[in-house]
Amino acid sequence: MESFCVNSLYAVSPQLTLSPRTKQKKAWRVRISSMAATTGNSVKNAAVSKPLQSNSKSNNSALEQLDIERGVCIPFRKYSPEIVRNKVLESRGAILSLISRGVEIVLSLGLYWSALVYDFLVGRDEEVVPFRARQLRNLLCDLGPSFIKAGQVLANRPDIIREDYMNELCILQDDVPSFPNQTAFNIIEEELGQPLEAVFSRISSETIAAASLGQVYRATLRATGEDVAIKVQRPGIEPIIYRDLFLFRTLASFLNGFSIQKLGCNAELIVDEFGEKLLEELDYTLEARNIEDFLENFKNDPTVKIPLVYKQLSGPRVLVMEWIDGIRCTNPQAIKEGGIDLDGFLTIGVSAALRQLLEFGLFHGDPHPGNIFAMRDGRIAYVDFGNVAVLSEQNKQILTDAVVHAVNEDYAEMANDFTRLGFLAAGTDVSPIVPALEAIWQDSSGKGLADFNFRSVTGKFNQLVYNYPIRIPERFSLVIRSLLTQEGICFTLKPDFKFLEVAYPYVAKRLLTDPNPALRERLIQVLFKDGLFQWKRLENLIVLAKENVAKMSSNPALQVRNTQTQRNWKVAKKLDLTDTIKDGARLFFVDEGIRRQLLLALTEDSKLHIEELVDVYRLVEDQIDIPSVAVEVARDFPTVVRDILLSWSASVLSDR
């Protein structure tokens, strides 16, 4: 079972090749959520605790552990330790370059480490932290693109470094000196297979943006006159990245003992996570597919703009996209002066972020202010899809469980959710973490919705993960960074903006209206606590969900889009509870346990709770189309009768 995920596809045929992505699916990713859900714990235990007998087996176990935690496997990887090793040891010249680079890295990091040891020995390690943190940031910049990327990752890894160093590394930006235009133009022509002037009538003489892995130009297509953005990869960067990844993993092998003690996993596993994401960013064909996925996800959302990609003009080193004519969130003053409705724009932004995370499971991993635009019609636009992350259905369900456990103040189960998500190694004793989680959540939630913010919770959580053997998987470090960054943008544009006042109504609406059976189960968990029905909690959910529907249906961006496109976008103006009522009726008749709980809820404390029931009905009476609900329930009636008979026959047979 341990090898099934990755190796079974190769067992079919050594020459087997698959298209990078099937229609409407995330290509190079194969969902195995159901298998992971049933076998994940046993396989994960094997991956974590089984003695490793060879380097090859160690490498496979680490990668398989990542697959199992994510609930997905990647049958054809761009990254594996073997691929990296073969790339950097393919010639004598490459080996000499590797040795030279290794000496440079060891000397640079060794000198820095020696300075830290000296500070500790003379007792001044705390007082020089700001200086040493700045020194580390500058050192990573000097060592090149791989180390800049590594610094950006460390800026979101409180499980690896302390918070004051993280804050300094957050300053790391991708803006670096651009490489010569002629070099970039030569790369574009190589990818296009024809001269620039044959495709573009104009191209900017200066870069629009320069980053560690590439730079961007603005151009006009000769055939259509459309403005486009051209993203060009830095020349010769791939061999440098492979070389550095090999050295990273070699250095990590010396830190495995410390890493297992501190994080409960090998240091090599962390390098593998980093390497996978970095090599994905190097292949612009993957970024083009990411854009197509985002376009598909948001195709019916008139408030979100995703740029079109010109695949026929793109390749592994060049990406041609629709030009986004908006205001970057790096310029909040221009947004405020542009006549854009700030509340509407921020509501759209928060809702779009939550949809990516909880609904699609595919989210933008680097939504910094330079990658988010405010369109002049009030929409939000995203660019730069090289760094995206995927959450499997299993991961999303566990995250929802964690939210439910937080609402129900079940901190022991919340700690167990950490193990299920890969934060803790299987078999770890979670009892010491429970009081810390309780203190963090109660302190933060006790301030009330208005004063709650992710940064304060994250600060306390950082201290927790630094003091306990907790590893933050790469995909969840991206989730944390994504939420923190977008919350920061909200506060920059409107300092008194309440992030959770938008987030809570969205989550409430999903719990009440999403037909996903898993979410129905979570809704029941929220509504019952210690066997008692929470009438007030149900009322709050309905009020919040109605608020979300009202905000989105009246958003200024939607009104502008309908006027501009002469198209009436289908945006709900009422809280559609048809599926919820239908499923609730089914559960009442079919599930004896639910039926008993609901009857007890209506009669608990030896009285009929008619008043509470009437209060709930008054909240939803203007939202429900009674005839439509009756028709749906009637259509479902034969199925309900069948389920009742099956349930009854099963109970009779079990009694015998």
Coordinates of C-alpha atoms in Angstrom, one line a residue, residues 78-499:
K78 CA 8.8 17.4 -11.9
Y79 CA 10.6 17.0 -8.6
S80 CA 12.2 14.1 -6.8
P81 CA 15.6 13.7 -5.1
E82 CA 16.6 11.3 -7.9
I83 CA 15.7 13.7 -10.7
V84 CA 17.6 16.5 -9.0
R85 CA 20.6 14.3 -8.4
N86 CA 20.7 13.1 -12.0
K87 CA 20.4 16.7 -13.3
V88 CA 23.3 18.1 -11.2
L89 CA 25.7 15.1 -11.6
E90 CA 25.3 14.6 -15.4
S91 CA 28.7 15.9 -16.3
R92 CA 32.2 16.7 -14.9
G93 CA 31.6 20.4 -15.4
A94 CA 28.3 20.2 -13.5
I95 CA 30.1 18.5 -10.6
L96 CA 32.8 21.1 -10.5
S97 CA 30.1 23.8 -10.5
L98 CA 28.3 22.0 -7.7
I99 CA 31.4 21.8 -5.6
S100 CA 32.2 25.5 -6.1
R101 CA 28.6 26.5 -5.2
G102 CA 28.7 24.2 -2.2
V103 CA 31.8 25.8 -0.8
E104 CA 30.3 29.2 -1.3
I105 CA 27.1 28.3 0.6
V106 CA 28.9 26.5 3.4
L107 CA 31.3 29.4 3.9
S108 CA 28.5 32.0 3.9
L109 CA 26.1 30.1 6.1
G110 CA 29.0 28.8 8.3
L111 CA 30.2 32.4 9.0
Y112 CA 26.7 33.4 9.9
W113 CA 26.2 30.4 12.2
S114 CA 29.5 31.1 13.9
A115 CA 28.4 34.6 14.6
L116 CA 25.2 33.3 16.2
V117 CA 27.2 30.9 18.3
Y118 CA 29.5 33.7 19.4
D119 CA 26.5 35.9 20.4
F120 CA 25.2 33.0 22.5
L121 CA 28.5 32.3 24.3
V122 CA 29.0 36.0 25.2
G123 CA 25.3 36.3 26.3
R124 CA 24.2 39.0 23.8
D125 CA 22.1 36.7 21.5
E126 CA 18.8 38.4 22.4
E127 CA 20.0 42.0 22.1
V128 CA 21.5 41.6 18.6
V129 CA 18.5 39.8 17.1
P130 CA 17.3 42.7 14.9
F131 CA 20.8 43.0 13.5
R132 CA 21.2 39.3 12.9
A133 CA 17.8 39.0 11.3
R134 CA 18.7 41.8 8.8
Q135 CA 22.0 40.1 8.2
L136 CA 20.2 36.9 7.4
R137 CA 17.9 38.6 4.9
N138 CA 20.8 40.3 3.1
L139 CA 22.7 37.0 3.0
L140 CA 19.8 35.2 1.4
C141 CA 19.5 37.9 -1.2
D142 CA 23.2 37.7 -2.0
L143 CA 23.0 33.9 -2.5
G144 CA 20.5 34.2 -5.3
P145 CA 17.0 33.2 -6.4
S146 CA 16.8 29.8 -4.6
F147 CA 17.7 31.4 -1.3
I148 CA 15.3 34.4 -1.8
K149 CA 12.5 31.8 -2.4
A150 CA 13.7 29.9 0.7
G151 CA 13.6 33.1 2.7
Q152 CA 10.1 33.8 1.6
V153 CA 9.1 30.3 2.7
L154 CA 10.8 30.7 6.1
A155 CA 8.9 33.9 6.6
N156 CA 5.8 31.8 6.9
R157 CA 7.3 28.9 8.9
P158 CA 7.1 29.6 12.7
D159 CA 7.8 25.9 13.2
I160 CA 11.3 26.4 11.9
I161 CA 12.4 29.9 13.0
R162 CA 11.3 32.4 15.7
E163 CA 8.9 35.2 15.0
D164 CA 11.3 38.1 15.1
Y165 CA 13.4 36.5 12.3
M166 CA 10.1 35.8 10.4
N167 CA 9.1 39.4 10.5
E168 CA 12.4 40.5 9.0
L169 CA 12.2 37.9 6.2
C170 CA 8.7 39.1 5.4
I171 CA 10.5 42.2 3.9
L172 CA 12.0 40.0 1.2
Q173 CA 10.6 41.0 -2.1
D174 CA 10.9 39.5 -5.5
D175 CA 12.0 42.8 -7.0
V176 CA 15.6 42.3 -8.3
P177 CA 17.6 43.9 -11.1
S178 CA 16.2 42.9 -14.5
F179 CA 18.3 41.1 -17.1
P180 CA 18.9 42.7 -20.5
N181 CA 16.0 43.2 -22.8
Q182 CA 17.7 41.6 -25.8
T183 CA 18.3 38.4 -23.8
A184 CA 14.6 38.3 -22.9
F185 CA 13.5 39.0 -26.5
N186 CA 15.7 36.2 -27.7
I187 CA 14.1 33.8 -25.3
I188 CA 10.6 34.9 -26.5
E189 CA 11.6 34.4 -30.1
E190 CA 12.9 30.9 -29.3
E191 CA 9.7 29.9 -27.7
L192 CA 7.5 31.5 -30.4
G193 CA 9.6 30.1 -33.2
Q194 CA 9.3 33.4 -35.1
P195 CA 10.5 37.0 -34.9
L196 CA 8.9 39.3 -32.3
E197 CA 7.6 41.8 -34.9
A198 CA 5.6 39.0 -36.6
V199 CA 3.5 38.5 -33.4
F200 CA 3.6 41.9 -31.6
S201 CA 3.2 45.3 -33.1
R202 CA 4.6 46.9 -29.9
I203 CA 6.6 45.7 -26.9
S204 CA 7.7 47.9 -23.9
S205 CA 11.3 48.9 -23.8
E206 CA 11.4 48.6 -20.0
T207 CA 10.2 45.7 -17.8
I208 CA 6.9 46.2 -16.0
A209 CA 8.1 44.0 -13.1
A210 CA 11.2 42.0 -12.3
A211 CA 11.3 39.0 -10.0
S212 CA 13.8 36.4 -8.9
L213 CA 12.6 33.9 -11.5
G214 CA 11.5 36.1 -14.3
Q215 CA 10.3 39.5 -15.6
V216 CA 7.3 41.0 -17.3
Y217 CA 6.8 43.2 -20.4
R218 CA 3.7 44.8 -21.9
A219 CA 3.0 44.2 -25.6
T220 CA 0.3 44.5 -28.2
L221 CA -0.7 41.6 -30.4
R222 CA -0.4 42.4 -34.1
A223 CA -3.3 40.2 -35.2
T224 CA -6.0 41.6 -32.8
G225 CA -4.6 44.8 -31.3
E226 CA -5.1 43.4 -27.8
D227 CA -2.7 44.4 -25.0
V228 CA -1.0 41.4 -23.3
A229 CA 1.5 40.8 -20.5
I230 CA 4.6 38.7 -21.4
K231 CA 6.3 36.8 -18.6
V232 CA 9.8 35.7 -19.4
Q233 CA 12.0 33.3 -17.4
R234 CA 15.5 34.3 -16.4
P235 CA 18.1 32.7 -18.7
G236 CA 20.0 29.7 -17.3
I237 CA 18.0 29.7 -14.0
E238 CA 16.9 26.1 -14.1
P239 CA 20.4 24.5 -13.6
I240 CA 21.0 26.9 -10.7
I241 CA 17.8 25.9 -9.0
Y242 CA 18.5 22.2 -9.5
R243 CA 22.0 22.6 -8.1
D244 CA 20.8 24.5 -5.1
L245 CA 18.0 22.0 -4.4
F246 CA 20.6 19.2 -4.4
L247 CA 22.8 21.1 -1.9
F248 CA 19.7 22.0 0.3
R249 CA 18.8 18.4 0.6
T250 CA 22.4 17.3 1.3
L251 CA 22.6 19.9 4.1
A252 CA 19.2 18.9 5.4
S253 CA 20.4 15.3 5.8
F254 CA 22.8 16.4 8.5
L255 CA 19.9 18.1 10.4
N256 CA 17.5 15.1 10.4
G257 CA 18.1 14.3 14.0
F258 CA 17.4 17.8 15.2
S259 CA 14.4 18.1 12.8
I260 CA 12.8 14.9 14.0
Q261 CA 13.1 16.1 17.6
K262 CA 11.8 19.6 16.9
L263 CA 9.2 19.0 14.2
G264 CA 8.6 15.2 14.2
C265 CA 9.8 14.8 10.6
N266 CA 13.0 14.7 8.6
A267 CA 14.5 18.0 7.4
E268 CA 14.6 16.4 4.0
L269 CA 10.8 16.3 3.9
I270 CA 10.7 20.1 4.3
V271 CA 13.2 20.5 1.4
D272 CA 11.0 18.1 -0.7
E273 CA 8.0 20.3 -0.1
F274 CA 9.9 23.4 -1.1
G275 CA 11.5 21.8 -4.1
E276 CA 8.1 20.7 -5.5
K277 CA 6.7 24.2 -5.4
L278 CA 9.8 25.8 -6.8
L279 CA 10.0 23.5 -9.8
E280 CA 6.3 24.0 -10.5
E281 CA 6.9 27.8 -10.6
L282 CA 9.7 27.3 -13.1
D283 CA 7.4 25.6 -15.7
Y284 CA 5.1 28.3 -17.2
T285 CA 3.0 25.6 -18.9
L286 CA 1.8 24.6 -15.4
E287 CA 1.0 28.3 -14.6
A288 CA -1.0 28.5 -17.8
R289 CA -3.0 25.5 -16.6
N290 CA -3.5 27.0 -13.2
I291 CA -5.0 30.1 -14.9
E292 CA -7.4 27.9 -16.9
D293 CA -8.5 26.2 -13.6
F294 CA -9.1 29.6 -12.0
L295 CA -11.0 30.8 -15.1
E296 CA -13.2 27.6 -14.8
N297 CA -13.8 28.1 -11.1
F298 CA -14.8 31.7 -11.4
K299 CA -16.6 31.6 -14.8
N300 CA -20.0 32.3 -13.2
D301 CA -18.7 34.9 -10.8
P302 CA -19.0 38.4 -12.3
T303 CA -17.1 40.0 -9.4
V304 CA -13.8 38.3 -10.0
K305 CA -11.5 38.9 -13.0
I306 CA -8.9 36.2 -14.1
P307 CA -6.7 37.0 -17.1
L308 CA -7.0 34.9 -20.3
V309 CA -4.0 33.0 -21.3
Y310 CA -2.7 32.7 -24.9
K311 CA -1.5 29.1 -24.8
Q312 CA -0.5 29.1 -28.5
L313 CA 2.0 31.9 -27.7
S314 CA 3.2 30.4 -24.4
G315 CA 5.7 27.7 -23.5
P316 CA 7.8 26.5 -20.5
R317 CA 9.8 29.8 -20.4
V318 CA 7.3 32.3 -21.8
L319 CA 3.7 33.1 -20.7
V320 CA 1.5 35.4 -22.6
M321 CA -1.6 36.7 -20.8
E322 CA -4.4 39.2 -21.1
W323 CA -3.3 42.6 -19.8
I324 CA -5.1 43.6 -16.6
D325 CA -6.0 47.3 -16.7
G326 CA -6.6 48.0 -13.0
I327 CA -5.0 49.6 -9.9
R328 CA -2.6 47.4 -8.0
C329 CA -3.2 47.1 -4.3
T330 CA 0.3 48.4 -3.8
N331 CA -1.3 51.8 -4.4
P332 CA -4.1 52.1 -1.9
Q333 CA -4.3 55.9 -2.3
A334 CA -5.1 55.5 -6.1
I335 CA -7.8 52.9 -5.2
K336 CA -9.4 55.3 -2.7
E337 CA -9.2 58.2 -5.2
G338 CA -10.5 56.0 -8.1
G339 CA -14.1 56.1 -6.9
I340 CA -14.2 52.4 -6.1
D341 CA -16.6 51.4 -3.4
L342 CA -14.1 50.1 -0.8
D343 CA -16.6 48.0 1.2
G344 CA -17.9 46.3 -1.9
F345 CA -14.4 45.6 -3.2
L346 CA -13.2 44.2 0.1
T347 CA -16.3 42.1 0.5
I348 CA -15.6 40.6 -2.9
G349 CA -12.0 40.0 -2.0
V350 CA -12.7 38.1 1.2
S351 CA -15.5 36.0 -0.4
A352 CA -13.2 35.1 -3.4
A353 CA -10.4 34.1 -1.0
L354 CA -12.8 31.9 1.0
R355 CA -14.3 30.3 -2.1
Q356 CA -10.8 29.3 -3.3
L357 CA -9.9 27.8 0.1
L358 CA -13.2 26.1 1.2
E359 CA -15.1 25.5 -2.1
F360 CA -12.6 25.0 -4.9
G361 CA -9.6 23.7 -2.9
L362 CA -7.4 25.5 -5.4
F363 CA -6.1 28.8 -4.1
H364 CA -3.7 31.6 -5.0
G365 CA -0.6 31.0 -2.8
D366 CA 1.0 34.4 -3.2
P367 CA -1.8 37.1 -3.1
H368 CA 0.6 40.0 -2.1
P369 CA -0.6 43.5 -3.0
G370 CA 1.3 43.5 -6.3
N371 CA -0.6 40.5 -7.5
I372 CA -4.1 41.8 -6.8
F373 CA -5.8 44.6 -8.7
A374 CA -8.9 46.7 -8.1
M375 CA -10.7 47.0 -11.4
R376 CA -12.4 50.4 -12.0
D377 CA -15.8 48.7 -12.1
G378 CA -15.3 47.4 -8.6
R379 CA -14.2 43.8 -9.4
I380 CA -11.1 42.1 -8.0
A381 CA -8.4 40.7 -10.4
Y382 CA -5.6 38.2 -9.7
V383 CA -2.4 37.8 -11.6
D384 CA 0.7 35.5 -11.2
F385 CA -0.5 32.0 -10.8
G386 CA 2.9 30.3 -10.5
N387 CA 2.4 29.6 -6.8
V388 CA -0.9 27.9 -6.2
A389 CA -1.8 25.2 -3.8
V390 CA -4.3 22.4 -3.7
L391 CA -6.4 21.1 -0.8
S392 CA -8.0 17.7 -1.3
E393 CA -11.6 17.1 -0.3
Q394 CA -10.3 15.3 2.7
N395 CA -8.2 18.3 3.8
K396 CA -11.2 20.7 3.3
Q397 CA -13.4 18.4 5.4
I398 CA -10.8 18.3 8.2
L399 CA -10.4 22.1 8.1
T400 CA -14.2 22.4 8.5
D401 CA -14.0 19.9 11.4
A402 CA -11.5 22.1 13.0
V403 CA -13.8 25.1 12.7
V404 CA -16.7 23.1 14.1
H405 CA -14.5 21.9 17.0
A406 CA -13.5 25.5 17.7
V407 CA -17.1 26.7 17.7
N408 CA -18.0 23.8 20.0
E409 CA -14.9 24.5 22.2
D410 CA -13.7 20.9 21.7
Y411 CA -10.0 21.5 21.9
A412 CA -9.0 17.9 22.3
E413 CA -10.5 17.1 18.9
M414 CA -9.0 20.3 17.5
A415 CA -5.6 18.9 18.5
N416 CA -6.4 15.6 16.8
D417 CA -7.3 17.5 13.7
F418 CA -3.7 18.8 13.6
T419 CA -2.5 15.2 13.4
R420 CA -4.9 14.4 10.6
L421 CA -3.7 17.4 8.6
G422 CA 0.0 16.5 9.0
F423 CA 1.0 19.1 11.5
L424 CA 1.9 16.4 14.0
A425 CA 3.4 13.0 13.4
A426 CA 1.1 10.1 13.9
G427 CA 1.1 8.8 17.4
T428 CA 2.1 12.1 19.0
D429 CA 0.6 12.8 22.4
V430 CA -1.6 15.8 21.9
S431 CA -2.5 16.3 25.6
P432 CA 0.2 19.0 26.2
I433 CA -1.1 21.0 23.3
V434 CA -4.8 21.1 24.3
P435 CA -4.5 23.7 27.1
A436 CA -2.4 25.9 24.8
L437 CA -5.0 25.7 22.0
E438 CA -7.7 26.5 24.5
A439 CA -5.8 29.6 25.8
I440 CA -5.1 30.9 22.3
W441 CA -8.7 30.5 21.0
Q442 CA -10.5 31.8 24.1
D443 CA -8.2 34.8 24.4
S444 CA -8.7 35.7 20.8
S445 CA -12.5 34.9 20.5
G446 CA -13.2 36.5 23.9
K447 CA -12.4 39.9 22.4
G448 CA -15.4 39.7 20.1
L449 CA -16.0 39.7 16.4
A450 CA -15.1 43.3 15.9
D451 CA -11.6 43.0 17.4
F452 CA -10.7 39.6 16.1
N453 CA -8.0 39.4 13.5
F454 CA -5.9 36.6 12.1
R455 CA -2.6 38.3 12.8
S456 CA -3.1 38.2 16.6
V457 CA -4.2 34.6 16.5
T458 CA -1.2 33.7 14.2
G459 CA 1.2 35.4 16.6
K460 CA 0.1 33.3 19.5
F461 CA 0.0 30.2 17.2
N462 CA 3.6 30.9 16.2
Q463 CA 4.7 30.6 19.8
L464 CA 2.9 27.3 20.1
V465 CA 4.4 25.7 17.0
Y466 CA 7.9 26.9 17.9
N467 CA 7.7 25.3 21.4
Y468 CA 6.1 22.0 20.3
P469 CA 7.1 19.4 17.7
I470 CA 4.7 20.8 15.1
R471 CA 5.5 21.0 11.4
I472 CA 3.4 23.3 9.2
P473 CA 2.9 21.5 5.9
E474 CA 3.8 23.8 2.9
R475 CA 0.2 24.0 1.6
F476 CA -1.1 25.2 5.0
S477 CA 1.8 27.7 5.4
L478 CA 0.5 29.1 2.1
V479 CA -3.1 29.2 3.5
I480 CA -1.9 31.1 6.5
R481 CA 0.1 33.5 4.4
S482 CA -2.8 34.0 2.0
L483 CA -5.2 34.9 4.8
L484 CA -2.7 37.2 6.5
T485 CA -1.8 39.0 3.3
Q486 CA -5.4 39.6 2.3
E487 CA -6.3 40.7 5.7
G488 CA -3.4 43.1 5.6
I489 CA -4.6 44.5 2.3
C490 CA -8.1 45.0 3.8
F491 CA -6.6 46.9 6.8
T492 CA -4.4 49.0 4.5
L493 CA -7.4 50.1 2.4
K494 CA -9.7 50.5 5.4
P495 CA -8.2 50.3 8.9
D496 CA -11.5 49.6 10.6
F497 CA -12.5 46.8 8.2
K498 CA -13.7 43.7 10.1
F499 CA -12.5 40.7 8.2

